[in-house]
Amino acid sequence: MVISVPRLVIAAPSSGSGKTTVATGLMAAFASRGLSVSPHKVGPDYIDPGYHALATGRVGRNLDAYLCGTELIAPLFAHGAHGCDLAVVEGVMGLYDGAAGEGELASTAQVAKLLRAPVVLVVDASSQSRSVAALVHGFASWDPEVRVAGVILNKVGSSRHEEMLREALDASGVPVLGCLRRAAQVDTPARHLGLVPVAERRSDAVDAVGAMAEQVRRGCDLDALYALARGAGELSGAAWDAAEVVASSPPPPLSSPKLSASLEQGGPPSTLGAAPPDPRHRPERPRPQTPDGLKDRGTGLRAAPRIAVAGGAAFTFSYAEHAELLTAAGAEVVTFDPLRDEQLPDGTCGLVIGGGFPEVYAPELSANEPLRKAVAELAFAGAPVAAECAGLLYLSRELDGQPMCGVLDVSARMSERLTLGYRDAVAVSDSALAVAGTRMRGHEFHRTVVEPGAGAAPAWGVRAPERRVEGFVQQGVHASYLHTHWASRPGVARRFVERCRTS
């Protein structure tokens, strides 16, 4: 299969240069021309894809080489961009910034190379003139495999300033494809973990995206940018398919006895030091027509287990592929809003509670006592519950003094310290998601702490930046601060659905 979707990667020398404004504005501007635009974001960030979705009318998708592996970047891209006229990929941090201590891994540059996509560099020109040429030259020449094919100048102060910048860049060989003036109306509010999500400011977010699109239309050469996108190299290979990967995913590894004790004593188990299996080298096995366990020998096709996924303004962090994998594994996926719904959806037999901002909505979540009780009853009955970060806080006894669901006997509170970074982890305890010994990569991003930080049966053993155990496994509950991407381990979704079916 040949993938020939026109595509651009929008990068910058550093964070704060205007990538989100330019990328979202380009998505909206091209969509207003009648193009079907596929939005993508490099890295683990959940918030920017919400703005991308608003701009394009399509689900925003992440491309994270650390969480998913380099081999899945092109297939996941092809899955999201299937049938589209154009794909716009917003980068992360600076062009060459990636996972700490891992070289180019998970950087925008690496993703651009894996996608054979031209890079457009967004430069904050507010405090420079001729020096912009040296900056662009450095980025364009640093890695000859990265094609920096154009520049968009952002935060330009005046016509004279623009003239000076363009004159300096004439000799660089990198064309100027846009020039955006300072415009306060496109600013989006931020707080302790970045931009305020779309779900919390829908009307204002619509206005902001409209302003971004208008600014890009006025200041950028859209025809030249589209022509550049059409010059992206062809990719070969199949698009990622949830049903296919669930059907062909191997069983999880066998349990590793005494794994938690080994971690706490500092002696790494063999699974902790080994690299995750490369999906390209997995042994072939027959692919069933339906995921395992769907058929009952006595009654034929069994009813799909209903899995409720938390949403609404307090729980906005999720990867689209998770719901797709659960559905492919045979589940019926429904959503509920812990801020508004007083009961779980009828027939719920499993919960997925992802990330978000429960600390912002603690009083409102606490006030919804009927739902808190329903969640606790389901969890104490042994139903599978997968909770990440915000989900962990919601299952706690209290959050900043406000009563939560009380599923876990832990106290959660806001903290001044930001916990941020990729994590290499191994499952310490058998759970509804994985058996002990399963290795996964994840990401932490929070300004809260829970006390204690791990239960008697921890969820994960983390190798770096410090060796520790983290999270909680209790009956069917798996709760942790770690955000994971199940596309890297589709067997996780299959196992969770099977647990929901049999619990």
XYZ file of C-alpha atoms in Angstrom:
503
model
C 0.000 0.000 0.000
C 1.315 3.440 -0.958
C 0.420 6.426 1.240
C 0.461 9.664 -0.736
C -1.571 12.067 1.398
C -0.174 15.621 1.041
C 1.292 16.609 4.402
C 3.161 19.287 6.307
C 4.927 19.273 9.665
C 4.676 22.569 11.560
C 7.717 22.949 13.818
C 9.546 25.706 15.711
C 12.901 26.428 17.342
C 11.289 26.219 20.793
C 8.033 26.078 22.693
C 6.075 29.332 22.741
C 6.935 30.252 19.160
C 3.371 29.927 17.873
C 3.132 26.360 16.550
C -0.395 25.801 17.834
C -1.659 29.103 16.438
C -0.154 28.443 13.008
C -0.986 24.723 12.825
C -4.571 25.180 14.009
C -5.029 28.225 11.790
C -3.747 26.316 8.754
C -6.053 23.390 9.499
C -9.074 25.681 9.746
C -8.091 27.784 6.734
C -7.659 24.758 4.480
C -10.848 23.171 5.825
C -12.747 26.359 4.944
C -11.582 25.850 1.352
C -13.447 22.560 1.305
C -10.459 20.291 1.913
C -10.697 17.310 4.227
C -7.849 17.984 6.662
C -6.377 15.308 8.950
C -4.998 16.811 12.200
C -2.056 15.299 14.061
C 0.115 16.220 17.054
C 3.642 14.997 17.780
C 4.051 13.796 21.359
C 1.691 12.830 24.177
C -0.213 16.137 24.533
C -4.004 15.801 24.798
C -5.007 19.469 24.696
C -3.820 20.720 21.294
C -5.660 17.910 19.445
C -8.918 19.298 20.856
C -8.295 22.579 19.046
C -7.267 20.670 15.933
C -10.546 18.744 15.998
C -12.478 21.986 16.293
C -10.607 23.377 13.287
C -11.110 20.352 11.034
C -14.184 18.481 12.208
C -12.049 15.343 12.532
C -10.545 13.573 15.544
C -7.138 14.948 16.525
C -4.560 12.158 16.735
C -1.150 11.873 18.394
C 2.059 10.566 16.843
C 4.390 9.593 19.686
C 7.435 7.506 18.819
C 8.330 6.965 22.495
C 4.921 5.683 23.583
C 4.111 3.701 20.451
C 7.469 2.950 18.810
C 8.879 4.348 15.592
C 7.388 1.481 13.584
C 3.825 2.664 14.331
C 4.204 6.334 13.343
C 3.488 5.895 9.634
C 0.684 3.306 10.139
C -1.070 5.479 12.755
C -0.686 8.514 10.515
C -2.165 6.622 7.565
C -5.065 5.444 9.716
C -5.961 8.986 10.725
C -5.341 10.553 7.308
C -7.172 7.947 5.233
C -9.276 9.615 2.546
C -8.084 13.143 3.399
C -6.869 15.832 1.016
C -4.217 17.148 3.405
C -2.601 16.303 6.732
C -1.135 18.917 9.072
C 1.144 17.679 11.853
C 1.883 20.039 14.733
C 5.265 19.427 16.329
C 6.291 19.383 19.971
C 8.724 21.746 21.746
C 11.678 22.629 19.505
C 12.189 20.792 16.209
C 15.002 18.583 17.520
C 13.780 18.151 21.120
C 12.674 14.657 22.125
C 12.717 12.208 25.011
C 15.425 13.139 27.528
C 18.599 11.148 27.064
C 17.217 9.339 24.008
C 18.705 11.364 21.155
C 16.141 12.228 18.489
C 13.546 9.745 19.791
C 10.031 11.264 19.894
C 11.196 14.562 18.396
C 9.357 16.448 15.685
C 12.392 15.958 13.451
C 12.203 12.184 13.820
C 8.484 12.121 13.016
C 9.045 14.334 9.963
C 11.665 11.886 8.706
C 9.454 8.869 9.365
C 6.633 10.551 7.421
C 8.931 11.900 4.672
C 7.214 15.234 5.224
C 8.495 18.773 4.604
C 8.915 20.949 7.682
C 7.668 24.529 7.973
C 9.508 26.383 10.741
C 7.494 28.886 12.799
C 9.846 31.555 14.151
C 8.986 34.070 16.866
C 10.532 37.137 15.248
C 9.423 39.622 17.901
C 12.927 40.405 19.184
C 15.176 39.949 16.182
C 15.815 41.052 12.614
C 18.905 39.899 10.673
C 19.698 37.193 13.229
C 16.667 35.264 11.991
C 18.710 34.118 8.991
C 21.368 32.519 11.210
C 18.676 30.828 13.282
C 16.885 29.378 10.255
C 20.168 28.337 8.629
C 21.151 26.439 11.763
C 17.891 24.531 11.959
C 17.836 23.805 8.221
C 21.401 22.464 8.161
C 21.571 20.605 11.489
C 20.209 17.318 10.102
C 20.379 16.878 6.319
C 17.621 14.257 6.482
C 15.169 16.870 7.803
C 13.803 19.036 5.015
C 13.118 22.512 6.399
C 11.274 23.778 3.338
C 9.748 27.041 4.514
C 9.463 29.619 7.270
C 6.469 31.378 8.785
C 7.444 34.483 10.710
C 5.293 35.069 13.785
C 4.736 38.105 16.012
C 6.088 40.555 13.438
C 5.810 44.131 14.694
C 5.444 46.278 11.568
C 5.849 46.439 7.793
C 9.417 47.687 8.237
C 10.170 44.797 10.592
C 8.792 42.341 8.027
C 10.923 43.901 5.291
C 14.092 43.495 7.393
C 13.294 39.869 8.172
C 12.551 38.935 4.570
C 15.710 40.666 3.369
C 17.818 38.713 5.859
C 16.241 35.410 4.824
C 16.658 35.966 1.082
C 20.139 34.434 1.162
C 19.176 31.477 3.366
C 17.583 29.425 0.629
C 14.522 28.818 2.804
C 11.461 30.655 1.475
C 9.196 32.770 3.658
C 5.707 31.282 3.327
C 3.940 33.513 5.813
C 4.234 36.533 8.035
C 1.880 36.947 11.000
C 1.533 40.163 12.963
C 1.038 40.292 16.700
C -2.628 39.590 17.447
C -3.941 39.252 20.990
C -7.300 37.899 19.802
C -5.758 34.545 18.883
C -4.288 34.003 22.334
C -5.803 31.106 24.236
C -5.884 31.036 28.041
C -3.521 28.719 29.878
C -3.105 27.412 33.418
C -0.971 24.949 35.380
C -0.816 22.232 32.662
C -0.986 24.329 29.494
C -3.885 25.579 27.381
C -7.418 25.369 28.731
C -9.091 22.451 26.881
C -11.753 23.093 24.252
C -14.400 21.258 26.287
C -14.144 23.888 29.027
C -14.537 26.935 26.775
C -16.392 25.749 23.691
C -17.780 29.095 22.519
C -14.566 31.014 23.181
C -12.527 28.226 21.591
C -14.612 28.428 18.413
C -13.928 32.161 18.267
C -10.206 31.628 18.891
C -9.907 29.022 16.135
C -11.777 31.347 13.773
C -9.340 34.146 14.583
C -6.372 31.829 14.001
C -7.772 30.831 10.613
C -8.337 34.446 9.594
C -4.847 35.486 10.635
C -3.316 32.595 8.683
C -5.434 33.366 5.610
C -4.245 36.974 5.672
C -0.599 36.278 6.373
C 0.289 32.945 4.712
C 0.615 31.779 1.135
C -1.851 28.889 1.311
C -1.321 27.899 -2.312
C 2.440 27.621 -1.809
C 1.956 25.649 1.418
C -0.421 23.201 -0.256
C 2.003 22.767 -3.160
C 4.743 22.030 -0.640
C 2.538 19.461 1.077
C 1.872 17.726 -2.236
C 5.614 17.283 -2.693
C 5.913 15.009 0.367
C 7.488 11.633 -0.376
C 5.374 8.512 -0.743
C 5.163 6.099 2.179
C 4.753 2.366 1.781
C 2.978 0.089 4.216
C -0.448 -0.627 5.600
C -2.509 1.739 7.714
C -3.016 0.796 11.354
C -6.298 -1.065 11.854
C -7.746 -1.642 15.325
C -9.629 -4.826 14.433
C -6.581 -6.345 12.782
C -4.154 -5.603 15.600
C -6.582 -6.805 18.277
C -7.243 -10.039 16.398
C -3.544 -10.715 15.840
C -2.136 -9.448 19.133
C -0.295 -12.170 21.057
C -1.320 -13.062 24.588
C 0.318 -10.979 27.338
C 3.580 -12.357 28.763
C 3.502 -14.812 31.636
C 3.409 -13.406 35.130
C 6.742 -12.560 36.760
C 6.682 -13.749 40.406
C 7.990 -11.456 43.123
C 8.339 -8.605 40.650
C 7.350 -5.920 43.145
C 9.901 -7.120 45.691
C 12.619 -7.188 43.048
C 11.909 -3.596 42.101
C 11.901 -2.341 45.663
C 15.215 -4.086 46.381
C 16.827 -2.509 43.319
C 17.443 -5.776 41.503
C 16.058 -5.438 37.973
C 14.029 -8.407 36.758
C 14.908 -9.650 33.302
C 11.774 -8.145 31.800
C 12.663 -4.699 33.095
C 15.894 -4.438 31.177
C 14.650 -5.942 27.921
C 13.287 -3.899 25.047
C 9.609 -4.252 24.146
C 9.052 -6.888 21.458
C 9.183 -5.494 17.946
C 5.751 -6.127 16.383
C 7.429 -6.725 13.018
C 9.178 -9.811 14.433
C 6.272 -11.393 16.256
C 5.478 -14.963 15.177
C 2.517 -15.285 12.857
C -0.593 -16.852 14.297
C -4.072 -17.465 12.878
C -6.321 -14.446 12.934
C -9.784 -15.256 14.274
C -12.860 -13.858 12.577
C -13.900 -12.227 15.853
C -11.836 -11.243 18.893
C -11.242 -13.954 21.488
C -14.203 -14.745 23.701
C -16.889 -13.163 21.537
C -18.551 -16.488 20.831
C -20.134 -18.662 23.467
C -20.366 -22.352 22.609
C -23.917 -22.568 23.892
C -25.528 -19.364 22.690
C -23.449 -18.252 19.696
C -22.493 -14.569 19.566
C -22.357 -13.053 23.046
C -23.540 -9.586 23.881
C -20.904 -6.883 23.769
C -19.862 -5.769 27.263
C -20.709 -2.121 27.840
C -17.684 -0.037 28.847
C -18.326 3.529 30.033
C -15.627 6.111 29.298
C -15.514 9.309 31.377
C -15.787 12.540 29.424
C -17.024 16.093 29.875
C -15.028 19.106 30.964
C -13.252 17.350 33.851
C -12.000 14.350 31.850
C -10.821 15.486 28.431
C -7.629 13.436 28.044
C -7.939 10.345 25.873
C -6.421 8.860 22.746
C -8.956 8.053 20.025
C -7.316 4.691 19.399
C -8.298 3.448 22.877
C -12.028 3.511 22.130
C -11.338 2.039 18.694
C -9.396 -0.838 20.239
C -12.073 -1.512 22.850
C -14.711 -1.573 20.130
C -12.577 -3.871 17.964
C -12.172 -6.206 20.950
C -15.935 -6.571 21.116
C -17.051 -3.874 23.554
C -19.832 -1.337 23.275
C -18.203 1.958 24.250
C -20.398 4.669 25.765
C -19.511 7.953 27.441
C -20.625 9.600 30.654
C -19.951 12.983 32.240
C -19.072 12.827 35.959
C -20.011 16.491 36.299
C -23.565 16.040 34.998
C -24.665 12.403 35.020
C -25.948 11.056 38.310
C -25.831 7.421 37.221
C -23.599 5.292 35.063
C -25.027 4.200 31.708
C -27.373 1.217 32.053
C -25.574 -2.093 31.823
C -22.095 -0.711 32.487
C -19.676 -3.513 33.345
C -16.372 -1.640 33.084
C -15.019 1.893 33.389
C -12.235 3.831 31.705
C -11.463 7.113 33.481
C -8.681 8.968 31.725
C -6.868 12.216 32.345
C -8.125 15.751 32.727
C -8.582 18.369 35.408
C -10.589 17.008 38.350
C -8.610 19.366 40.611
C -10.310 22.298 38.833
C -13.751 20.732 39.270
C -13.312 19.058 42.658
C -16.319 20.773 44.315
C -18.631 19.888 41.399
C -17.416 16.290 41.215
C -17.808 15.930 44.954
C -21.323 17.369 44.838
C -22.407 14.618 42.430
C -22.762 12.114 45.241
C -25.080 9.678 43.395
C -22.496 9.075 40.679
C -19.643 8.794 43.177
C -21.580 6.064 44.949
C -22.386 4.295 41.667
C -18.714 4.260 40.675
C -17.695 2.934 44.091
C -20.354 0.213 44.021
C -19.250 -0.959 40.584
C -15.585 -1.008 41.596
C -16.221 -2.818 44.889
C -18.255 -5.411 42.987
C -15.048 -6.310 41.148
C -15.766 -4.678 37.778
C -12.699 -3.718 35.716
C -11.761 -0.047 36.086
C -8.842 1.554 34.230
C -7.950 4.956 35.687
C -5.117 7.235 34.574
C -3.995 10.377 36.412
C -7.269 12.305 36.744
C -9.024 8.964 37.052
C -6.726 8.068 39.945
C -7.660 11.308 41.704
C -11.370 10.690 41.141
C -11.134 7.227 42.709
C -9.329 8.590 45.774
C -10.867 9.164 49.184
C -10.530 12.933 48.856
C -9.073 15.585 46.559
C -8.026 18.853 48.210
C -10.361 18.025 51.072
C -13.348 17.302 48.809
C -14.827 13.784 49.061
C -14.299 11.689 45.923
C -15.389 8.126 45.114
C -13.468 6.482 47.962
C -12.545 3.422 45.913
C -8.898 3.826 46.940
C -7.865 4.693 50.475
C -5.620 7.548 49.371
C -5.661 11.306 49.773
C -4.911 13.566 46.763
C -3.948 17.226 46.716
C -2.533 19.923 44.471
C 1.218 20.468 44.559
C 3.596 23.248 43.529
C 5.843 20.686 41.854
C 5.305 19.744 38.211
C 5.858 16.060 37.495
C 6.596 15.687 33.807
C 8.298 13.199 31.541
C 8.348 9.890 29.744
C 8.538 6.719 31.795
C 9.700 3.188 31.027
C 7.550 0.930 33.160
C 6.715 -2.695 33.847
C 3.487 -4.045 35.307
C 4.159 -5.150 38.874
C 0.818 -6.822 39.646
C -1.645 -8.835 37.592
C -4.574 -6.596 36.688
C -7.483 -6.136 34.301
C -5.045 -4.431 31.901
C -1.966 -6.635 32.012
C -0.186 -9.434 33.809
C 2.903 -8.767 35.874
C 5.946 -8.446 33.667
C 4.219 -6.592 30.833
C 6.413 -3.696 29.814
C 4.916 -0.438 28.588
C 6.063 3.099 28.070
C 4.082 5.988 29.458
C 4.057 9.678 30.271
C 3.428 11.619 33.479
C 2.133 15.192 33.525
C 0.571 16.514 36.724
C 0.794 18.962 39.627
C -0.847 16.732 42.198
C 0.305 14.067 44.633
C -1.449 11.100 46.193
C -0.551 9.688 49.592
C 0.417 6.910 49.670
C 1.862 6.822 46.158
C 1.482 3.060 45.736
C -0.694 0.331 47.156
C 0.067 -3.107 48.521
C -0.240 -4.298 44.921
C 1.368 -1.513 42.855
C 0.384 -0.930 39.246
C 3.790 -0.137 37.745
C 7.471 -0.322 38.445
C 9.152 2.740 36.951
C 12.819 2.561 35.944
C 13.651 6.238 35.434
C 14.240 9.004 36.409
C 14.266 7.166 39.751
C 13.462 3.559 40.504
C 10.103 3.254 42.241
C 6.751 1.508 42.326
C 3.606 3.493 41.604
C -0.158 3.159 41.406
C -2.747 0.697 42.664
C -4.220 -2.656 41.674
C -7.235 -3.542 43.798
C -9.851 -6.110 42.739
C -10.636 -5.040 39.163
C -9.162 -1.544 39.554
C -5.948 -0.449 37.853
C -5.191 3.166 38.845
C -2.004 5.093 38.132
C -0.542 8.472 37.203
C 0.941 6.934 34.066
C -0.652 7.786 30.717
C -0.157 4.951 28.222
C -1.016 4.495 24.551
C -2.713 1.160 23.972
C -1.798 1.058 20.278
C 1.631 -0.071 21.495
C 0.016 -3.021 23.320
C -3.365 -3.853 21.738
C -3.580 -6.933 23.946
C -4.301 -4.545 26.836
C -7.646 -3.613 25.286
C -8.460 -7.236 24.512
C -7.667 -8.302 28.083
C -9.744 -5.465 29.549
C -12.775 -6.333 27.408
C -12.501 -10.007 28.331
C -12.374 -9.093 32.018
C -15.481 -6.919 31.554
C -17.218 -9.835 29.844
C -16.427 -12.321 32.579
C -16.526 -10.175 35.732
